[in-house]
Tab-separated table of C-alpha atoms (C1' of nucleotides) in Angstrom:
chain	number	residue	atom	x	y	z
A	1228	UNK	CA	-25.926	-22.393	-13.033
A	1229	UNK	CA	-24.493	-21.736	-9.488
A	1230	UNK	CA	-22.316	-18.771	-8.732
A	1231	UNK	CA	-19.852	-19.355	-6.606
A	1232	UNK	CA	-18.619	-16.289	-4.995
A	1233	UNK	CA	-14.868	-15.082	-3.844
A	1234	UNK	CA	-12.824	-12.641	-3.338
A	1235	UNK	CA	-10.804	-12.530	-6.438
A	1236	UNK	CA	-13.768	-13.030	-8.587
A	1237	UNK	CA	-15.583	-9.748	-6.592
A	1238	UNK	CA	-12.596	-7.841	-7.422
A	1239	UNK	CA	-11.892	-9.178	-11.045
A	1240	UNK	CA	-15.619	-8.136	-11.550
A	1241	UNK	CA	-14.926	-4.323	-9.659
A	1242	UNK	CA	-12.033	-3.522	-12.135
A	1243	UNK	CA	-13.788	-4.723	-15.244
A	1244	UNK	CA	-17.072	-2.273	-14.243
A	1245	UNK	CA	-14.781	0.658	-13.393
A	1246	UNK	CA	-12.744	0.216	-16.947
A	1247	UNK	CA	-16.414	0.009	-18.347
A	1248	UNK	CA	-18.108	2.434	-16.588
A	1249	UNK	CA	-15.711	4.528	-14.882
A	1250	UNK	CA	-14.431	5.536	-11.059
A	1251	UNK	CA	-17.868	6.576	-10.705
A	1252	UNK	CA	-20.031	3.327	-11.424
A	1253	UNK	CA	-18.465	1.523	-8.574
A	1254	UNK	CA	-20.474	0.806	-5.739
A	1255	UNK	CA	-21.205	-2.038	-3.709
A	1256	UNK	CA	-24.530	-2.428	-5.710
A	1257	UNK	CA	-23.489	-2.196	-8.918
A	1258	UNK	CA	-20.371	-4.880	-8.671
A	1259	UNK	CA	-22.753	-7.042	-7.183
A	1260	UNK	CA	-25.309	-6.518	-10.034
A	1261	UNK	CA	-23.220	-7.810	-12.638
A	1262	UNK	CA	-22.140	-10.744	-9.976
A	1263	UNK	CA	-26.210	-11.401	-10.047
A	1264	UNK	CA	-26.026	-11.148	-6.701
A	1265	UNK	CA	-27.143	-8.314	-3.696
A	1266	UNK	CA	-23.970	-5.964	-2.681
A	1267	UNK	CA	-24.685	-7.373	0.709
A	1268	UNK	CA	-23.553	-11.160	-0.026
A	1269	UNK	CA	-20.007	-9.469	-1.008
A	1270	UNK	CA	-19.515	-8.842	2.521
A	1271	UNK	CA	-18.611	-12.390	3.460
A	1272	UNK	CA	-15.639	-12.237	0.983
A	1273	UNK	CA	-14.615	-8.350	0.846
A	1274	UNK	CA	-14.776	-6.202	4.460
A	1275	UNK	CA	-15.669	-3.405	2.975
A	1276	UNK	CA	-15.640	-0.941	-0.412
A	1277	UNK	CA	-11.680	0.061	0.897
A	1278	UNK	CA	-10.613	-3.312	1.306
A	1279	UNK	CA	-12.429	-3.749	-2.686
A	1280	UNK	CA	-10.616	-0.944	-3.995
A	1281	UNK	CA	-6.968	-2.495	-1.872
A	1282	UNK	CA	-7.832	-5.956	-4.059
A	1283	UNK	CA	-8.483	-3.917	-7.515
A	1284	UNK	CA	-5.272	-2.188	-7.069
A	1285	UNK	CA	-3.091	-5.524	-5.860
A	1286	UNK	CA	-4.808	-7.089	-9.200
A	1287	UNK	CA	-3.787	-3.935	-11.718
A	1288	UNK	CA	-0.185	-4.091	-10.234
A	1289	UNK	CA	-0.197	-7.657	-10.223
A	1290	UNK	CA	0.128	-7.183	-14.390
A	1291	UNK	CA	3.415	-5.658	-13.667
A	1292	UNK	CA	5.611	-7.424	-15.949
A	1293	UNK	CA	8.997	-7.321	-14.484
A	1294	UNK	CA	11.780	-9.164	-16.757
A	1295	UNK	CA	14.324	-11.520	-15.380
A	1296	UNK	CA	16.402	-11.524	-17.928
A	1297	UNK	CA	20.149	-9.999	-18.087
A	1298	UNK	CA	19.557	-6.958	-19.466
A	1299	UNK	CA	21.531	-5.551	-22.470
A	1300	UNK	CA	22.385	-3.029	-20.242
A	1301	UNK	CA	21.245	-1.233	-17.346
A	1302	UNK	CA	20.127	1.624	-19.523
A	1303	UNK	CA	18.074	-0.888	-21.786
A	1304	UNK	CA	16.915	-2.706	-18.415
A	1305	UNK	CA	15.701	0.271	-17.154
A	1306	UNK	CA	13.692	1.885	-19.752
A	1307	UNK	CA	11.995	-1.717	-20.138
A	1308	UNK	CA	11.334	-1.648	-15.860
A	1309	UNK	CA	9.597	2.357	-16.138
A	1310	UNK	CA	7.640	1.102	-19.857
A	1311	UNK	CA	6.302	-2.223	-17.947
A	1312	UNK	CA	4.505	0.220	-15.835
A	1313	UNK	CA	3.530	2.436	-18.591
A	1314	UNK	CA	1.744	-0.535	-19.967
A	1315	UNK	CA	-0.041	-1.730	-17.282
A	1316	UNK	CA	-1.124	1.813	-16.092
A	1317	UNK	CA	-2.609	1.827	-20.295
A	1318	UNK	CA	-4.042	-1.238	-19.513
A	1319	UNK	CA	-6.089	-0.278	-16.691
A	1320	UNK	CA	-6.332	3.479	-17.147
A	1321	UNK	CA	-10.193	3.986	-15.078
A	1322	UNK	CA	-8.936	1.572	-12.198
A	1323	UNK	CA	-5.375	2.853	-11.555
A	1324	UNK	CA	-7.398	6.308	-11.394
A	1325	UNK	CA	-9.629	5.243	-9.116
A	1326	UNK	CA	-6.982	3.659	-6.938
A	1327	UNK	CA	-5.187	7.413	-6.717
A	1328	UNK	CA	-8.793	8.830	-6.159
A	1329	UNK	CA	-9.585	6.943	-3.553
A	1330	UNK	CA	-6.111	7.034	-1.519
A	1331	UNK	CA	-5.769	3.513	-1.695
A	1332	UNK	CA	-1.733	3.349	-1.812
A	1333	UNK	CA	-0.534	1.345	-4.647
A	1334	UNK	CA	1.498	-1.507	-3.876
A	1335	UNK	CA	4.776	-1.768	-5.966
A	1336	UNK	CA	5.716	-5.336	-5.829
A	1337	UNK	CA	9.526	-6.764	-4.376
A	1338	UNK	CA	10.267	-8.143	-8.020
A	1339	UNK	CA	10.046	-4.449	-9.254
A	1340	UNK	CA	12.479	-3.179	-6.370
A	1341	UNK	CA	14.581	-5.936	-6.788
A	1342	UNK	CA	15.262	-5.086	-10.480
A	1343	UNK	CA	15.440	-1.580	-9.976
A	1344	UNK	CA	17.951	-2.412	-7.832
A	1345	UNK	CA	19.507	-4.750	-9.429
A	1346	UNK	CA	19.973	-2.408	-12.546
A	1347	UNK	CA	21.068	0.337	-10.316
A	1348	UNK	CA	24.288	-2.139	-9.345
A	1349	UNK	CA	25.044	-2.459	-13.086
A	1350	UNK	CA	25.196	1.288	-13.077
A	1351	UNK	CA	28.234	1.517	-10.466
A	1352	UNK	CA	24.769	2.703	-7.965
A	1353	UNK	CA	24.965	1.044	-4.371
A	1354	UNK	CA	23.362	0.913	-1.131
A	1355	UNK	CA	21.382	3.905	0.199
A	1356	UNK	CA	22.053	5.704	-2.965
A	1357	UNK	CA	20.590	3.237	-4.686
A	1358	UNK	CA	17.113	2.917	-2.360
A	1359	UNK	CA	16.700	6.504	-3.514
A	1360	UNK	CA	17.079	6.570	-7.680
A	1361	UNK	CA	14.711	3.612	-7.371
A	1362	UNK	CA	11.900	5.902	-5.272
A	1363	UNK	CA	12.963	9.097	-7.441
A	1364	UNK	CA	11.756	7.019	-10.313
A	1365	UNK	CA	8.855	5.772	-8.972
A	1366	UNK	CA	7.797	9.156	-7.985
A	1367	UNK	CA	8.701	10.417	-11.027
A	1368	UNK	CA	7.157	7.816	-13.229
A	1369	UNK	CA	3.664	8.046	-10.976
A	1370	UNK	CA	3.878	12.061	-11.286
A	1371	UNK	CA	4.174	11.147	-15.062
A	1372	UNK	CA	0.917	9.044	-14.887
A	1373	UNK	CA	-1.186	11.835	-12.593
A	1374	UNK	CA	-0.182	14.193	-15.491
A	1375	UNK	CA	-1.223	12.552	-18.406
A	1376	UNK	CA	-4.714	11.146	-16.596
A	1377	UNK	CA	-5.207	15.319	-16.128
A	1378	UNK	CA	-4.639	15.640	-12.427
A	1379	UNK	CA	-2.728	18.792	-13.220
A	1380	UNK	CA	-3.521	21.502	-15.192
A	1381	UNK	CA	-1.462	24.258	-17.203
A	1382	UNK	CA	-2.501	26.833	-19.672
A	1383	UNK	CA	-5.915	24.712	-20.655
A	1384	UNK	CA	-8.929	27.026	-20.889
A	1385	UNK	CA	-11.973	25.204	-22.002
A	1386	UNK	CA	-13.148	27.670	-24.824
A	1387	UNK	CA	-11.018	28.759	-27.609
A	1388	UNK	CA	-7.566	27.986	-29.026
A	1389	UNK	CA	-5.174	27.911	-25.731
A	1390	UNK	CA	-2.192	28.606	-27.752
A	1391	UNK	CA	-3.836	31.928	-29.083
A	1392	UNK	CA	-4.521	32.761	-24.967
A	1393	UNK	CA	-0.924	32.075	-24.458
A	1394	UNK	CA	0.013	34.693	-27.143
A	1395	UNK	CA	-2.233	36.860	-25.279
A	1396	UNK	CA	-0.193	37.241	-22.177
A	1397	UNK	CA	1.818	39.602	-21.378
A	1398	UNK	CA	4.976	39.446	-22.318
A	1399	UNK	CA	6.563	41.545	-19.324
A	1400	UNK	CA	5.217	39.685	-16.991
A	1401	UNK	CA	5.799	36.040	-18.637
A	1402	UNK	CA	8.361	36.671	-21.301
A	1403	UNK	CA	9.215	33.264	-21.320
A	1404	UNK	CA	5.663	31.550	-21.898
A	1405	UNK	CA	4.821	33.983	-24.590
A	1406	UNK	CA	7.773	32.498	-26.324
A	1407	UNK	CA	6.728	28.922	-26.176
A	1408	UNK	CA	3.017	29.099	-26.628
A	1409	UNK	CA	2.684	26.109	-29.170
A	1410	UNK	CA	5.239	23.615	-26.731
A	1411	UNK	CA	3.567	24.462	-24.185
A	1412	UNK	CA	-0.188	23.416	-24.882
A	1413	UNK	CA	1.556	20.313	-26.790
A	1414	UNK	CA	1.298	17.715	-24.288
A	1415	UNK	CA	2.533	14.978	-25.672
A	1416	UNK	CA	2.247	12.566	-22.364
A	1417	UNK	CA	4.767	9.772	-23.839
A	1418	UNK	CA	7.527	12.498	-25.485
A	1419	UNK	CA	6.964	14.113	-22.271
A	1420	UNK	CA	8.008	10.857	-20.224
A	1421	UNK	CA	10.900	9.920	-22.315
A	1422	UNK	CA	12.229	12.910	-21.861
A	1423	UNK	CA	12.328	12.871	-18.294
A	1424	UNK	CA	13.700	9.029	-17.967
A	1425	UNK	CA	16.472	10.009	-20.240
A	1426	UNK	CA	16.920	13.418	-18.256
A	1427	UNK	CA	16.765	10.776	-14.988
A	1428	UNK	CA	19.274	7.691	-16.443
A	1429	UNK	CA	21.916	10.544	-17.330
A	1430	UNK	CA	22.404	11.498	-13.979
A	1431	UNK	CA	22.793	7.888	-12.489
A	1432	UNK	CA	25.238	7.229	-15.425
A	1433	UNK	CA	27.058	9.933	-14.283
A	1434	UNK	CA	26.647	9.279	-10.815
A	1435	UNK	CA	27.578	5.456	-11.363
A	1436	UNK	CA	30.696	6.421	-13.775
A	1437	UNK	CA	29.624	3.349	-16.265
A	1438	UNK	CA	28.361	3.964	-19.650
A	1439	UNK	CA	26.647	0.207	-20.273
B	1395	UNK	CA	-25.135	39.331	12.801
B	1396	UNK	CA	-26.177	39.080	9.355
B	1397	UNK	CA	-23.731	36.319	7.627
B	1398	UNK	CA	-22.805	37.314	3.592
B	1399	UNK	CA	-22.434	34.222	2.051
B	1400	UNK	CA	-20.363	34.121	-1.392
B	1401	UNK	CA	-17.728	31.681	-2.738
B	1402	UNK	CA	-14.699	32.735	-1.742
B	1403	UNK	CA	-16.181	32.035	2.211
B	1404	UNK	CA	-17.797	28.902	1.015
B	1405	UNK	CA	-14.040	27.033	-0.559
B	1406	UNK	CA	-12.176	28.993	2.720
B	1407	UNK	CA	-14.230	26.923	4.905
B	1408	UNK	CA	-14.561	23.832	3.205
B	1409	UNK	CA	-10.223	24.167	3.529
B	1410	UNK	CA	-10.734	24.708	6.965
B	1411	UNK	CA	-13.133	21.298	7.458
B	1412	UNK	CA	-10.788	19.271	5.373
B	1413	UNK	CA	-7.454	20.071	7.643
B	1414	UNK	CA	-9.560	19.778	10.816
B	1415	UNK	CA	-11.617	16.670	9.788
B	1416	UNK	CA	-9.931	15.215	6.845
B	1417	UNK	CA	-10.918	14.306	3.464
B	1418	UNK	CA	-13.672	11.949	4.407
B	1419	UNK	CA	-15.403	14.999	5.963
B	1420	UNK	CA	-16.230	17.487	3.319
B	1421	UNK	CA	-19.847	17.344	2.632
B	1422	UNK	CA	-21.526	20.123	1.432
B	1423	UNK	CA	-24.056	19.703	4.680
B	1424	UNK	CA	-20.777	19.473	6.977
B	1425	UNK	CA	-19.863	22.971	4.983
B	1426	UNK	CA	-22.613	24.420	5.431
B	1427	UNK	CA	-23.081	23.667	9.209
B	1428	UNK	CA	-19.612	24.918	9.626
B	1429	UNK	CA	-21.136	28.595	8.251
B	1430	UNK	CA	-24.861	28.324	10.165
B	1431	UNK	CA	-26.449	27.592	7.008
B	1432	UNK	CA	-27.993	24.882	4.880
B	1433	UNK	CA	-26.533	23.224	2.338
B	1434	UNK	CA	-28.259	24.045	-0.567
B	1435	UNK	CA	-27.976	27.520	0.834
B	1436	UNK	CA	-24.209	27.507	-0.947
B	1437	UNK	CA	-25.638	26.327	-4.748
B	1438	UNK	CA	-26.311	29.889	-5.302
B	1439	UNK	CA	-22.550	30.649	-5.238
B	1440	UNK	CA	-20.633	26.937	-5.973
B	1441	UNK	CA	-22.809	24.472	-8.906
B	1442	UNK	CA	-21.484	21.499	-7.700
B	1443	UNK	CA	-19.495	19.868	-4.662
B	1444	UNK	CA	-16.803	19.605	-7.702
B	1445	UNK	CA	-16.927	23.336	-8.579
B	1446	UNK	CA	-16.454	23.145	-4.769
B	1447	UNK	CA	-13.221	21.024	-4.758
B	1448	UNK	CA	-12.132	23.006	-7.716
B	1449	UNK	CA	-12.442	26.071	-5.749
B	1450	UNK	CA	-9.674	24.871	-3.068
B	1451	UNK	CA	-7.515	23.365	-5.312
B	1452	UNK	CA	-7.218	27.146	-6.798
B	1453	UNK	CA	-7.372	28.384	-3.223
B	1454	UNK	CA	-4.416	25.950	-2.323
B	1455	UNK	CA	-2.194	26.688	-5.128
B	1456	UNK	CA	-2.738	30.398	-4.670
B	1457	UNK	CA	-0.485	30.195	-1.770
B	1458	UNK	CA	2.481	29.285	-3.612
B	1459	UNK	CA	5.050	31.884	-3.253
B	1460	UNK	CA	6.825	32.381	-6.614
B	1461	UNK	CA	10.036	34.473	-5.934
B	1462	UNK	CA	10.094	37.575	-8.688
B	1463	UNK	CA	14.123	37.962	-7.476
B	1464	UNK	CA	17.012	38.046	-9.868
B	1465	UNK	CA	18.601	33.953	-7.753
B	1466	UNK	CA	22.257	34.176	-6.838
B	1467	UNK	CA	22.157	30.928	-9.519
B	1468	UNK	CA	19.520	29.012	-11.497
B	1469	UNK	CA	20.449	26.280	-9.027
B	1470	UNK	CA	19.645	27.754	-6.399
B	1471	UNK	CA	16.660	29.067	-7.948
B	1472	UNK	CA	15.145	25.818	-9.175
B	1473	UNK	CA	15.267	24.675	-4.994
B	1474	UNK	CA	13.386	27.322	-3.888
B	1475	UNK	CA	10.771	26.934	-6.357
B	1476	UNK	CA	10.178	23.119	-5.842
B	1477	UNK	CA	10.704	23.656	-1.743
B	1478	UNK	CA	7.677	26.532	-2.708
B	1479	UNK	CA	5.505	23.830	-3.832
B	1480	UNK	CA	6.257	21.341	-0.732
B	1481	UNK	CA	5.773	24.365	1.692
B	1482	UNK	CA	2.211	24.899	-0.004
B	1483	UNK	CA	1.616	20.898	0.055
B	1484	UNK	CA	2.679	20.564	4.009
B	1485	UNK	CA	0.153	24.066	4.706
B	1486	UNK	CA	-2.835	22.235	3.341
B	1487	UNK	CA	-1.748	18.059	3.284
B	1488	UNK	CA	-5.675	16.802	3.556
B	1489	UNK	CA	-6.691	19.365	1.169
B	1490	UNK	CA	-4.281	18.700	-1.180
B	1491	UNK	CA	-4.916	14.900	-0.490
B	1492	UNK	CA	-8.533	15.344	-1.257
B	1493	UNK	CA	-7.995	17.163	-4.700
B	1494	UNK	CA	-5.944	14.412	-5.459
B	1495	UNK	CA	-8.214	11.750	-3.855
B	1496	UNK	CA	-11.011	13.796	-6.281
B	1497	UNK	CA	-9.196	13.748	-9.616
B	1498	UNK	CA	-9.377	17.551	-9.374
B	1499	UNK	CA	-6.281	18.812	-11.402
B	1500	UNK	CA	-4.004	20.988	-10.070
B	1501	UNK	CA	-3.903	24.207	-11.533
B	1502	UNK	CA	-0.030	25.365	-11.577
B	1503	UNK	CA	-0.065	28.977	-11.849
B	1504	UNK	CA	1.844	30.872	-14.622
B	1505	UNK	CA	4.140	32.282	-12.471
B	1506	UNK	CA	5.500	29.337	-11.695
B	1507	UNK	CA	5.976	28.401	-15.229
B	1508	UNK	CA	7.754	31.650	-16.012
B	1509	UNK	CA	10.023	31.023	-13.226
B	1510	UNK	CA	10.958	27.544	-14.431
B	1511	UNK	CA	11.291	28.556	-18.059
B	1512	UNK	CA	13.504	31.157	-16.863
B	1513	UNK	CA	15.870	29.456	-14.776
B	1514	UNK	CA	16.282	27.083	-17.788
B	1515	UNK	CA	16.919	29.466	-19.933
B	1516	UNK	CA	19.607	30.495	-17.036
B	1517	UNK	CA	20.832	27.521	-17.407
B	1518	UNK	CA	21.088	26.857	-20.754
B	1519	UNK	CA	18.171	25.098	-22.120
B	1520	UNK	CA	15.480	27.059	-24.165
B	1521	UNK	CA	12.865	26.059	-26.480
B	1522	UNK	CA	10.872	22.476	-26.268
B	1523	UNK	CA	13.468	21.233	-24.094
B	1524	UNK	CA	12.732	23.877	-21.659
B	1525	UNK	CA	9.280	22.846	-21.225
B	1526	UNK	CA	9.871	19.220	-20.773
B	1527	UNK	CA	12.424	20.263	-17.710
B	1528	UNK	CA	9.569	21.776	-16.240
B	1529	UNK	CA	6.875	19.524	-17.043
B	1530	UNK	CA	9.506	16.486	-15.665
B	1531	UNK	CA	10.172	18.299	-12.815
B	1532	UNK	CA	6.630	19.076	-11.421
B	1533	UNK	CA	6.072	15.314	-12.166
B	1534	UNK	CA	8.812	14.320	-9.910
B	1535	UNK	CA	7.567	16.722	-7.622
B	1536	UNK	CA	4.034	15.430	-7.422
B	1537	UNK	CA	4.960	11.865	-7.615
B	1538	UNK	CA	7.431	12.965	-4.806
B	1539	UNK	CA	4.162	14.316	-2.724
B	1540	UNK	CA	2.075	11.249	-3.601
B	1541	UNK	CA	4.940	9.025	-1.887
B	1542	UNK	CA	5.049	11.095	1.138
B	1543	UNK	CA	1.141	11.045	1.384
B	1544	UNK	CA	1.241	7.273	1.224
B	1545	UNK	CA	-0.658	6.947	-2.177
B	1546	UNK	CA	2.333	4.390	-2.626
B	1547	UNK	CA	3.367	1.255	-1.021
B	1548	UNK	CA	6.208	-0.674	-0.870
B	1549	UNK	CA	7.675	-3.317	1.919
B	1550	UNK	CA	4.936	-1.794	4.351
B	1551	UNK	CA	3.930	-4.744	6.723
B	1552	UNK	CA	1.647	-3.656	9.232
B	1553	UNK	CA	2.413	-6.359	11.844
B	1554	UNK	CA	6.255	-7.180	13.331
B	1555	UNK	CA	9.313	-5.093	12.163
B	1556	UNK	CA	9.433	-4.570	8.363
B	1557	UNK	CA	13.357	-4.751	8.554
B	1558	UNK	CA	12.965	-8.195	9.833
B	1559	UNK	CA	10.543	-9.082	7.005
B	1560	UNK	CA	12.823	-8.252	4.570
B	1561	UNK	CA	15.729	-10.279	6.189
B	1562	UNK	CA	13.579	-12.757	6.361
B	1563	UNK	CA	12.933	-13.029	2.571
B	1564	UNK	CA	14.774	-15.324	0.177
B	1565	UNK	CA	18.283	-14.081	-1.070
B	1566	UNK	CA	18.099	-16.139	-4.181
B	1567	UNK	CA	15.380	-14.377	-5.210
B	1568	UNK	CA	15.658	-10.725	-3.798
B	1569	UNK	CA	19.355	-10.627	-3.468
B	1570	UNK	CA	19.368	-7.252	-3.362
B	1571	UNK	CA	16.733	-6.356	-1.239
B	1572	UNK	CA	17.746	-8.208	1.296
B	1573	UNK	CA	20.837	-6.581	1.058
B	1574	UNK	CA	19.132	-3.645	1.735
B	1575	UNK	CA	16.463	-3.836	4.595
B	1576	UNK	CA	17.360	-0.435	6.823
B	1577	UNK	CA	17.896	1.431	3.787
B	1578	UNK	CA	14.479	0.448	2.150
B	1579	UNK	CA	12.442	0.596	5.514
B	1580	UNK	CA	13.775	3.873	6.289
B	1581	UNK	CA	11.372	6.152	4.189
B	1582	UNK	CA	12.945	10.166	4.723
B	1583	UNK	CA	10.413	12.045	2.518
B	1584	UNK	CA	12.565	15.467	2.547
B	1585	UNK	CA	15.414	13.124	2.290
B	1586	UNK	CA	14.272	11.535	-1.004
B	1587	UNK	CA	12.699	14.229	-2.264
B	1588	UNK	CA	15.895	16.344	-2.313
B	1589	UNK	CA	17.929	13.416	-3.430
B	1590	UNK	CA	16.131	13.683	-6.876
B	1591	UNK	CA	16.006	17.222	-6.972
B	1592	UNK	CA	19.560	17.050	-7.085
B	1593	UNK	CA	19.834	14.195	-9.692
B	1594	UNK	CA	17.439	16.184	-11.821
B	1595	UNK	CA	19.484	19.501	-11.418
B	1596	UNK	CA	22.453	17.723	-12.118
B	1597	UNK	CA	20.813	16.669	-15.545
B	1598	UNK	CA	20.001	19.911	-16.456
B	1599	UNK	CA	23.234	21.114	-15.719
B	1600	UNK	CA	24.579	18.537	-18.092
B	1601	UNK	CA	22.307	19.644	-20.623
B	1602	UNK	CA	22.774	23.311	-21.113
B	1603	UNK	CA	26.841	23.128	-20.176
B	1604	UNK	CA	26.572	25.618	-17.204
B	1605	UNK	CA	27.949	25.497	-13.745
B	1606	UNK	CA	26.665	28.614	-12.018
C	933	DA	C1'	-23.308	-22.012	5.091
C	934	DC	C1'	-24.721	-18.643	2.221
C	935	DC	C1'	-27.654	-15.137	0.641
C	936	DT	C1'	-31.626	-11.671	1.041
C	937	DG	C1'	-34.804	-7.743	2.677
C	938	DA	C1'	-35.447	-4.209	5.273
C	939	DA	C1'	-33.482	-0.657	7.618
C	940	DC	C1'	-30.104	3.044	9.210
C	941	DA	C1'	-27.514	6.949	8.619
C	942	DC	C1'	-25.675	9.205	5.448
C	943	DC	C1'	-24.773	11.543	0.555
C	944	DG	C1'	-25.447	15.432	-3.739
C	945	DT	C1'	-28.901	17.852	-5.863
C	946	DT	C1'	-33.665	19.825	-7.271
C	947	DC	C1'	-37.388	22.709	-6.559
C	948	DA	C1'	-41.440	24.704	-4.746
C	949	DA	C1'	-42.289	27.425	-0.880
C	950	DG	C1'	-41.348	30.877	2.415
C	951	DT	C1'	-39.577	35.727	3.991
D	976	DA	C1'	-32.977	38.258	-3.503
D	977	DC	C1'	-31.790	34.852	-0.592
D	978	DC	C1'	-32.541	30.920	2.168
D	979	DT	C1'	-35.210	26.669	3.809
D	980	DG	C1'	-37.869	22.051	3.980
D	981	DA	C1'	-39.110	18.321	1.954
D	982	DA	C1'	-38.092	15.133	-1.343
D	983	DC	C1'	-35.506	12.098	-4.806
D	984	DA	C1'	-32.267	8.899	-6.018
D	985	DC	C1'	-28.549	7.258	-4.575
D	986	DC	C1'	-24.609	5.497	-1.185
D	987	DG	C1'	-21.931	1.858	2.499
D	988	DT	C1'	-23.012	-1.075	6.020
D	989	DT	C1'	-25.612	-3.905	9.727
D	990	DC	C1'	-28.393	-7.541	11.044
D	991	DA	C1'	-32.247	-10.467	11.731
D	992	DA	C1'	-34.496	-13.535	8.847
D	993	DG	C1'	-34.893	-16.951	5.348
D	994	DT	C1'	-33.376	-21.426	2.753
DNA sequence: ACCTGAACACCGTTCAAGT
DNA sequence: ACCTGAACACCGTTCAAGT
């Protein structure tokens, strides 16, 4: 039974212990471990834990599925484009975290760009106007993601019913968030996204002028 | 000169290391150098090198200036609060990176919620909706921040002219990328960032049915 | 050619010991 | 009460040595 060793194999191996074990459990060690090997014959094939992390995050956005098909409409194309990245970031939760921990930029693939362009076209959306609702909805849809894996926090206290603390407040002082305590400790991370898309694809329909 | 050690001192100086040295240079030995003092010298006031990372991502955030003012619209209004957050982000841009880099959530302060519930309300949207404005818009915000702090990656060669890359790729099968190369090479963070802003706003706008 | 062992310079954290 | 020194169990990475 001999192992033979590569690059993709080092970083299939990396994503599957994060996903298992967490951000945490990666080290050079431990992906060599379940590779049967030391952490120091990875160095032939991987230049270091960075470049590792660079591979893991190439492979999770490699899953992107973009469609080639004519879509229905733009609308419908889309909502399909933002949910293909939905998926894949639900695929690989621990490793797309880990990616964003460890700065390692993640690389959004020319097939992706192409169709957001593309769909922004259909929309009556051109040139540099274009460039930019494709980035606002990447950073949108990857401010979506850092919410719903907890990088930001609102209104969640560890002990006790939140809502109740929310009732607490004072209501001169935050008359608005006293009103809402209940919809605002619902999180609901996928309501939450739809509602922004929707909020997002309304103003490029209007800014397009075309309804399909 | 007898030094008091306590936590507020303790997160103000790891800040201080993290701007000057960068997120790969907060240790809690670096720290503690930085005050004349060993490191475990600081576990009587922080538990953990978390607790620690927690501490300036409250420290960070505090320095968000919330406007209490009656704005001349809820346009207007809804600007200043999300150019509030990007004046905090390019104050402390390591620190911030590291929280990020840390999976340390961001804790967005109430007053900031008020003040985004109540320009909605200004403008026409209450209730559940109300929060999902808000929650969409600090997403875009963050995701917004991410981009600028290179967590994402698109078309970024690192040899030779990226324009000319993009020229040089096939039209059949990124027709409108190629289409495109100045525009998508040319990354203007404020630029993009205020680009959605305005799409967003524009949304809003939609949705309650006011102008002003 | 490919992998290992030992070593180096770091970490966060614990805890008995000092003052 | 507050801080230190030594130690433990880890890291990533280098490099001479083995086969």
């Amino acid at each position: 039974m001999r192992l033979v060793l590569n690059r993709e194999l080092i970083v299939h191996t990396a994503v599957e212990v994060v996903e298992r074990e967490g951000p945490g459990g990666l080290s050079m060690r431990a992906v060599g471990l379940e590779l049967g090997v030391t952490a120091m014959a990875m160095y032939r094939h991987v230049p270091s834990k960075d470049a590792l992390i660079e591979g893991m995050a190439e492979y999770v956005m490699a899953a992107l599925e973009v469609s080639e098909d004519e879509p229905d409409d733009w609308k419908a194309g889309a909502r399909e484009l933002v949910r293909a990245f939905r998926a894949v970031a639900h695929e690989y939760p621990r490793s797309l975290a880990l990616v964003l921990e460890s700065g390692t930029s993640i690389p959004v693939g020319l097939r992706a760009i192409e169709r957001g362009l593309a769909l922004c076209d259909r929309a009556g959306v051109q040139g540099s106007a274009a460039v930019h609702v494709v980035r606002s909805l990447m950073a949108f849809t990857l401010g979506s993601q850092l919410r719903e894996a907890g990088f930001t926090r609102v209104l969640r206290a560890q002990d006790g019913d939140p809502a109740e603390k929310v009732r607490a407040l004072s209501p001169a002082r935050y008359p608005h968030v006293v009103a809402l305590p209940d919809e605002l400790v619902d999180n609901p991370p996928d309501t939450d996204f739809e509602f922004g898309v929707e909020l997002f694809l309304s103003s490029v329909e209007e800014m397009g002028g075309r309804t399909g």
